[in-house]
Amino acid sequence: MAYTRGNLAVQEQQSKRSNPSQRYRETTKVVTRRSPLPVREKLLYMFTVMFCVAVMAAILWQNVALYNIKRQMFNLNTDVQAITTEIKELSIQKQKLEEQIPERAMNELGYVQPEVEGLHVQVPEGANTDAGQIADNEETKTADSVTTAKK
């Protein structure tokens, strides 16, 4: 055993003992060759992934449909609220106008309340209306038919 840097336990390397004429060194490398997956296994994995994607797409489609329905309900609720406020405003306007009708009729149009209850219609003289002409024509037709029946 040789004394190497103050340590007697170190052994001398084998390469220094061997022939110095050897210029190449043999090395062995372990190559592990991976065999490809069989076709059936590849298809199984592919169909499994496709099935999972299809299930997720179906769930997503249902969520989209539910979201659309909820959005439509929200829009309808806001429309209903807007319409109810408009109806309230229009009913207030209607009440105001109903209160103004008698005053306006008396002041601007010359309306006078009748003293006797009932229906009283005043027709100006010499006014020819379509209803009056039709009534006159019917009277003359019936009179003509009666006279022709007597002959």
PDB file of C-alpha atoms in Angstrom:
ATOM      1  CA  MET A   1       0.000   0.000   0.000  1.00  0.00           C
ATOM      2  CA  ALA A   2       1.242   3.360  -0.927  1.00  0.00           C
ATOM      3  CA  TYR A   3       1.225   6.418   1.198  1.00  0.00           C
ATOM      4  CA  THR A   4      -1.074   8.954  -0.541  1.00  0.00           C
ATOM      5  CA  ARG A   5      -1.340  12.446   0.870  1.00  0.00           C
ATOM      6  CA  GLY A   6      -1.063  11.294   4.427  1.00  0.00           C
ATOM      7  CA  ASN A   7      -3.651   8.495   4.174  1.00  0.00           C
ATOM      8  CA  LEU A   8      -2.610   4.874   4.172  1.00  0.00           C
ATOM      9  CA  ALA A   9      -6.160   3.586   3.585  1.00  0.00           C
ATOM     10  CA  VAL A  10      -6.369   4.854   0.017  1.00  0.00           C
ATOM     11  CA  GLN A  11      -5.712   2.219  -2.572  1.00  0.00           C
ATOM     12  CA  GLU A  12      -3.894   2.901  -5.745  1.00  0.00           C
ATOM     13  CA  GLN A  13      -6.038   3.174  -8.842  1.00  0.00           C
ATOM     14  CA  GLN A  14      -6.125   0.232 -11.189  1.00  0.00           C
ATOM     15  CA  SER A  15      -5.755   2.330 -14.320  1.00  0.00           C
ATOM     16  CA  LYS A  16      -2.260   3.391 -13.365  1.00  0.00           C
ATOM     17  CA  ARG A  17      -1.229  -0.222 -13.025  1.00  0.00           C
ATOM     18  CA  SER A  18      -2.636  -1.315 -16.385  1.00  0.00           C
ATOM     19  CA  ASN A  19      -0.974  -0.822 -19.704  1.00  0.00           C
ATOM     20  CA  PRO A  20      -0.555   2.809 -20.606  1.00  0.00           C
ATOM     21  CA  SER A  21      -0.916   1.904 -24.324  1.00  0.00           C
ATOM     22  CA  GLN A  22      -4.670   1.545 -24.106  1.00  0.00           C
ATOM     23  CA  ARG A  23      -6.170   4.713 -25.652  1.00  0.00           C
ATOM     24  CA  TYR A  24      -9.868   4.060 -25.619  1.00  0.00           C
ATOM     25  CA  ARG A  25     -12.104   3.233 -22.815  1.00  0.00           C
ATOM     26  CA  GLU A  26     -14.987   0.833 -23.052  1.00  0.00           C
ATOM     27  CA  THR A  27     -18.208   2.173 -21.665  1.00  0.00           C
ATOM     28  CA  THR A  28     -21.510   0.434 -21.579  1.00  0.00           C
ATOM     29  CA  LYS A  29     -24.703   2.366 -21.651  1.00  0.00           C
ATOM     30  CA  VAL A  30     -27.957   0.741 -20.713  1.00  0.00           C
ATOM     31  CA  VAL A  31     -30.617   1.713 -23.229  1.00  0.00           C
ATOM     32  CA  THR A  32     -34.189   1.042 -22.231  1.00  0.00           C
ATOM     33  CA  ARG A  33     -36.457   0.980 -25.199  1.00  0.00           C
ATOM     34  CA  ARG A  34     -40.012   1.996 -24.484  1.00  0.00           C
ATOM     35  CA  SER A  35     -42.517   0.004 -26.365  1.00  0.00           C
ATOM     36  CA  PRO A  36     -45.429   2.005 -27.864  1.00  0.00           C
ATOM     37  CA  LEU A  37     -48.911   1.673 -26.436  1.00  0.00           C
ATOM     38  CA  PRO A  38     -51.121  -0.865 -28.117  1.00  0.00           C
ATOM     39  CA  VAL A  39     -53.815   0.497 -30.436  1.00  0.00           C
ATOM     40  CA  ARG A  40     -56.669  -0.716 -28.246  1.00  0.00           C
ATOM     41  CA  GLU A  41     -55.249   1.068 -25.227  1.00  0.00           C
ATOM     42  CA  LYS A  42     -54.768   4.265 -27.234  1.00  0.00           C
ATOM     43  CA  LEU A  43     -58.373   4.086 -28.397  1.00  0.00           C
ATOM     44  CA  LEU A  44     -59.555   3.476 -24.844  1.00  0.00           C
ATOM     45  CA  TYR A  45     -57.735   6.576 -23.599  1.00  0.00           C
ATOM     46  CA  MET A  46     -58.982   8.670 -26.530  1.00  0.00           C
ATOM     47  CA  PHE A  47     -62.618   7.634 -26.032  1.00  0.00           C
ATOM     48  CA  THR A  48     -62.341   8.241 -22.290  1.00  0.00           C
ATOM     49  CA  VAL A  49     -61.097  11.776 -22.898  1.00  0.00           C
ATOM     50  CA  MET A  50     -63.789  12.378 -25.539  1.00  0.00           C
ATOM     51  CA  PHE A  51     -66.486  11.113 -23.160  1.00  0.00           C
ATOM     52  CA  CYS A  52     -65.297  13.435 -20.389  1.00  0.00           C
ATOM     53  CA  VAL A  53     -65.261  16.398 -22.794  1.00  0.00           C
ATOM     54  CA  ALA A  54     -68.781  15.545 -24.001  1.00  0.00           C
ATOM     55  CA  VAL A  55     -70.120  15.342 -20.431  1.00  0.00           C
ATOM     56  CA  MET A  56     -68.524  18.675 -19.549  1.00  0.00           C
ATOM     57  CA  ALA A  57     -69.942  20.245 -22.727  1.00  0.00           C
ATOM     58  CA  ALA A  58     -73.442  18.981 -21.872  1.00  0.00           C
ATOM     59  CA  ILE A  59     -73.204  20.391 -18.358  1.00  0.00           C
ATOM     60  CA  LEU A  60     -71.942  23.691 -19.731  1.00  0.00           C
ATOM     61  CA  TRP A  61     -74.803  23.788 -22.274  1.00  0.00           C
ATOM     62  CA  GLN A  62     -77.361  23.297 -19.491  1.00  0.00           C
ATOM     63  CA  ASN A  63     -75.776  26.045 -17.432  1.00  0.00           C
ATOM     64  CA  VAL A  64     -75.929  28.398 -20.401  1.00  0.00           C
ATOM     65  CA  ALA A  65     -79.600  27.591 -20.936  1.00  0.00           C
ATOM     66  CA  LEU A  66     -80.365  28.187 -17.250  1.00  0.00           C
ATOM     67  CA  TYR A  67     -78.459  31.467 -17.314  1.00  0.00           C
ATOM     68  CA  ASN A  68     -80.460  32.617 -20.356  1.00  0.00           C
ATOM     69  CA  ILE A  69     -83.741  31.752 -18.635  1.00  0.00           C
ATOM     70  CA  LYS A  70     -82.716  33.586 -15.459  1.00  0.00           C
ATOM     71  CA  ARG A  71     -81.634  36.621 -17.517  1.00  0.00           C
ATOM     72  CA  GLN A  72     -84.983  36.672 -19.341  1.00  0.00           C
ATOM     73  CA  MET A  73     -86.817  36.475 -16.002  1.00  0.00           C
ATOM     74  CA  PHE A  74     -84.788  39.397 -14.685  1.00  0.00           C
ATOM     75  CA  ASN A  75     -85.531  41.432 -17.832  1.00  0.00           C
ATOM     76  CA  LEU A  76     -89.241  40.613 -17.571  1.00  0.00           C
ATOM     77  CA  ASN A  77     -89.306  41.644 -13.915  1.00  0.00           C
ATOM     78  CA  THR A  78     -87.716  44.991 -14.717  1.00  0.00           C
ATOM     79  CA  ASP A  79     -90.170  45.463 -17.602  1.00  0.00           C
ATOM     80  CA  VAL A  80     -93.120  44.643 -15.314  1.00  0.00           C
ATOM     81  CA  GLN A  81     -91.899  47.141 -12.727  1.00  0.00           C
ATOM     82  CA  ALA A  82     -91.512  49.839 -15.378  1.00  0.00           C
ATOM     83  CA  ILE A  83     -94.991  49.139 -16.762  1.00  0.00           C
ATOM     84  CA  THR A  84     -96.612  49.177 -13.306  1.00  0.00           C
ATOM     85  CA  THR A  85     -95.067  52.570 -12.547  1.00  0.00           C
ATOM     86  CA  GLU A  86     -96.306  53.822 -15.926  1.00  0.00           C
ATOM     87  CA  ILE A  87     -99.808  52.481 -15.187  1.00  0.00           C
ATOM     88  CA  LYS A  88     -99.837  54.269 -11.840  1.00  0.00           C
ATOM     89  CA  GLU A  89     -98.804  57.533 -13.488  1.00  0.00           C
ATOM     90  CA  LEU A  90    -101.450  57.144 -16.201  1.00  0.00           C
ATOM     91  CA  SER A  91    -104.187  56.374 -13.658  1.00  0.00           C
ATOM     92  CA  ILE A  92    -103.272  59.558 -11.773  1.00  0.00           C
ATOM     93  CA  GLN A  93    -103.433  61.477 -15.050  1.00  0.00           C
ATOM     94  CA  LYS A  94    -106.817  59.896 -15.815  1.00  0.00           C
ATOM     95  CA  GLN A  95    -108.225  60.976 -12.456  1.00  0.00           C
ATOM     96  CA  LYS A  96    -107.002  64.538 -12.994  1.00  0.00           C
ATOM     97  CA  LEU A  97    -108.557  64.647 -16.454  1.00  0.00           C
ATOM     98  CA  GLU A  98    -111.857  63.241 -15.183  1.00  0.00           C
ATOM     99  CA  GLU A  99    -111.982  66.014 -12.622  1.00  0.00           C
ATOM    100  CA  GLN A 100    -111.325  68.631 -15.317  1.00  0.00           C
ATOM    101  CA  ILE A 101    -114.026  67.406 -17.742  1.00  0.00           C
ATOM    102  CA  PRO A 102    -117.072  69.072 -16.147  1.00  0.00           C
ATOM    103  CA  GLU A 103    -115.262  72.366 -15.565  1.00  0.00           C
ATOM    104  CA  ARG A 104    -113.941  72.478 -19.113  1.00  0.00           C
ATOM    105  CA  ALA A 105    -117.308  71.540 -20.576  1.00  0.00           C
ATOM    106  CA  MET A 106    -119.038  74.337 -18.654  1.00  0.00           C
ATOM    107  CA  ASN A 107    -116.436  77.009 -19.330  1.00  0.00           C
ATOM    108  CA  GLU A 108    -115.257  76.345 -22.887  1.00  0.00           C
ATOM    109  CA  LEU A 109    -118.044  74.379 -24.536  1.00  0.00           C
ATOM    110  CA  GLY A 110    -121.089  75.966 -22.886  1.00  0.00           C
ATOM    111  CA  TYR A 111    -122.502  72.871 -21.238  1.00  0.00           C
ATOM    112  CA  VAL A 112    -125.530  73.460 -19.054  1.00  0.00           C
ATOM    113  CA  GLN A 113    -126.775  70.799 -16.700  1.00  0.00           C
ATOM    114  CA  PRO A 114    -130.402  69.837 -17.381  1.00  0.00           C
ATOM    115  CA  GLU A 115    -132.936  70.511 -14.692  1.00  0.00           C
ATOM    116  CA  VAL A 116    -134.945  67.357 -15.399  1.00  0.00           C
ATOM    117  CA  GLU A 117    -133.382  63.923 -15.217  1.00  0.00           C
ATOM    118  CA  GLY A 118    -133.431  61.936 -18.446  1.00  0.00           C
ATOM    119  CA  LEU A 119    -132.249  62.163 -21.984  1.00  0.00           C
ATOM    120  CA  HIS A 120    -132.886  65.402 -23.809  1.00  0.00           C
ATOM    121  CA  VAL A 121    -131.538  65.922 -27.309  1.00  0.00           C
ATOM    122  CA  GLN A 122    -131.895  69.202 -29.095  1.00  0.00           C
ATOM    123  CA  VAL A 123    -131.677  69.079 -32.866  1.00  0.00           C
ATOM    124  CA  PRO A 124    -131.411  72.385 -34.684  1.00  0.00           C
ATOM    125  CA  GLU A 125    -134.089  73.071 -37.266  1.00  0.00           C
ATOM    126  CA  GLY A 126    -133.263  72.533 -40.887  1.00  0.00           C
ATOM    127  CA  ALA A 127    -130.410  70.161 -40.083  1.00  0.00           C
ATOM    128  CA  ASN A 128    -130.432  67.226 -42.444  1.00  0.00           C
ATOM    129  CA  THR A 129    -128.752  64.201 -40.980  1.00  0.00           C
ATOM    130  CA  ASP A 130    -128.157  60.837 -42.542  1.00  0.00           C
ATOM    131  CA  ALA A 131    -130.367  59.146 -39.955  1.00  0.00           C
ATOM    132  CA  GLY A 132    -133.237  61.527 -40.757  1.00  0.00           C
ATOM    133  CA  GLN A 133    -132.937  60.867 -44.473  1.00  0.00           C
ATOM    134  CA  ILE A 134    -132.917  57.095 -43.928  1.00  0.00           C
ATOM    135  CA  ALA A 135    -136.025  57.322 -41.743  1.00  0.00           C
ATOM    136  CA  ASP A 136    -137.776  59.450 -44.381  1.00  0.00           C
ATOM    137  CA  ASN A 137    -136.897  56.954 -47.129  1.00  0.00           C
ATOM    138  CA  GLU A 138    -138.231  54.019 -45.090  1.00  0.00           C
ATOM    139  CA  GLU A 139    -141.522  55.835 -44.452  1.00  0.00           C
ATOM    140  CA  THR A 140    -141.995  56.520 -48.147  1.00  0.00           C
ATOM    141  CA  LYS A 141    -141.209  52.894 -49.062  1.00  0.00           C
ATOM    142  CA  THR A 142    -143.747  51.540 -46.598  1.00  0.00           C
ATOM    143  CA  ALA A 143    -146.343  54.007 -47.804  1.00  0.00           C
ATOM    144  CA  ASP A 144    -145.688  53.023 -51.418  1.00  0.00           C
ATOM    145  CA  SER A 145    -145.993  49.321 -50.611  1.00  0.00           C
ATOM    146  CA  VAL A 146    -149.296  49.904 -48.826  1.00  0.00           C
ATOM    147  CA  THR A 147    -150.743  51.817 -51.756  1.00  0.00           C
ATOM    148  CA  THR A 148    -149.625  49.202 -54.260  1.00  0.00           C
ATOM    149  CA  ALA A 149    -151.140  46.466 -52.136  1.00  0.00           C
ATOM    150  CA  LYS A 150    -154.535  48.236 -52.187  1.00  0.00           C
ATOM    151  CA  LYS A 151    -154.588  48.514 -55.961  1.00  0.00           C
TER     152      LYS A 151
END
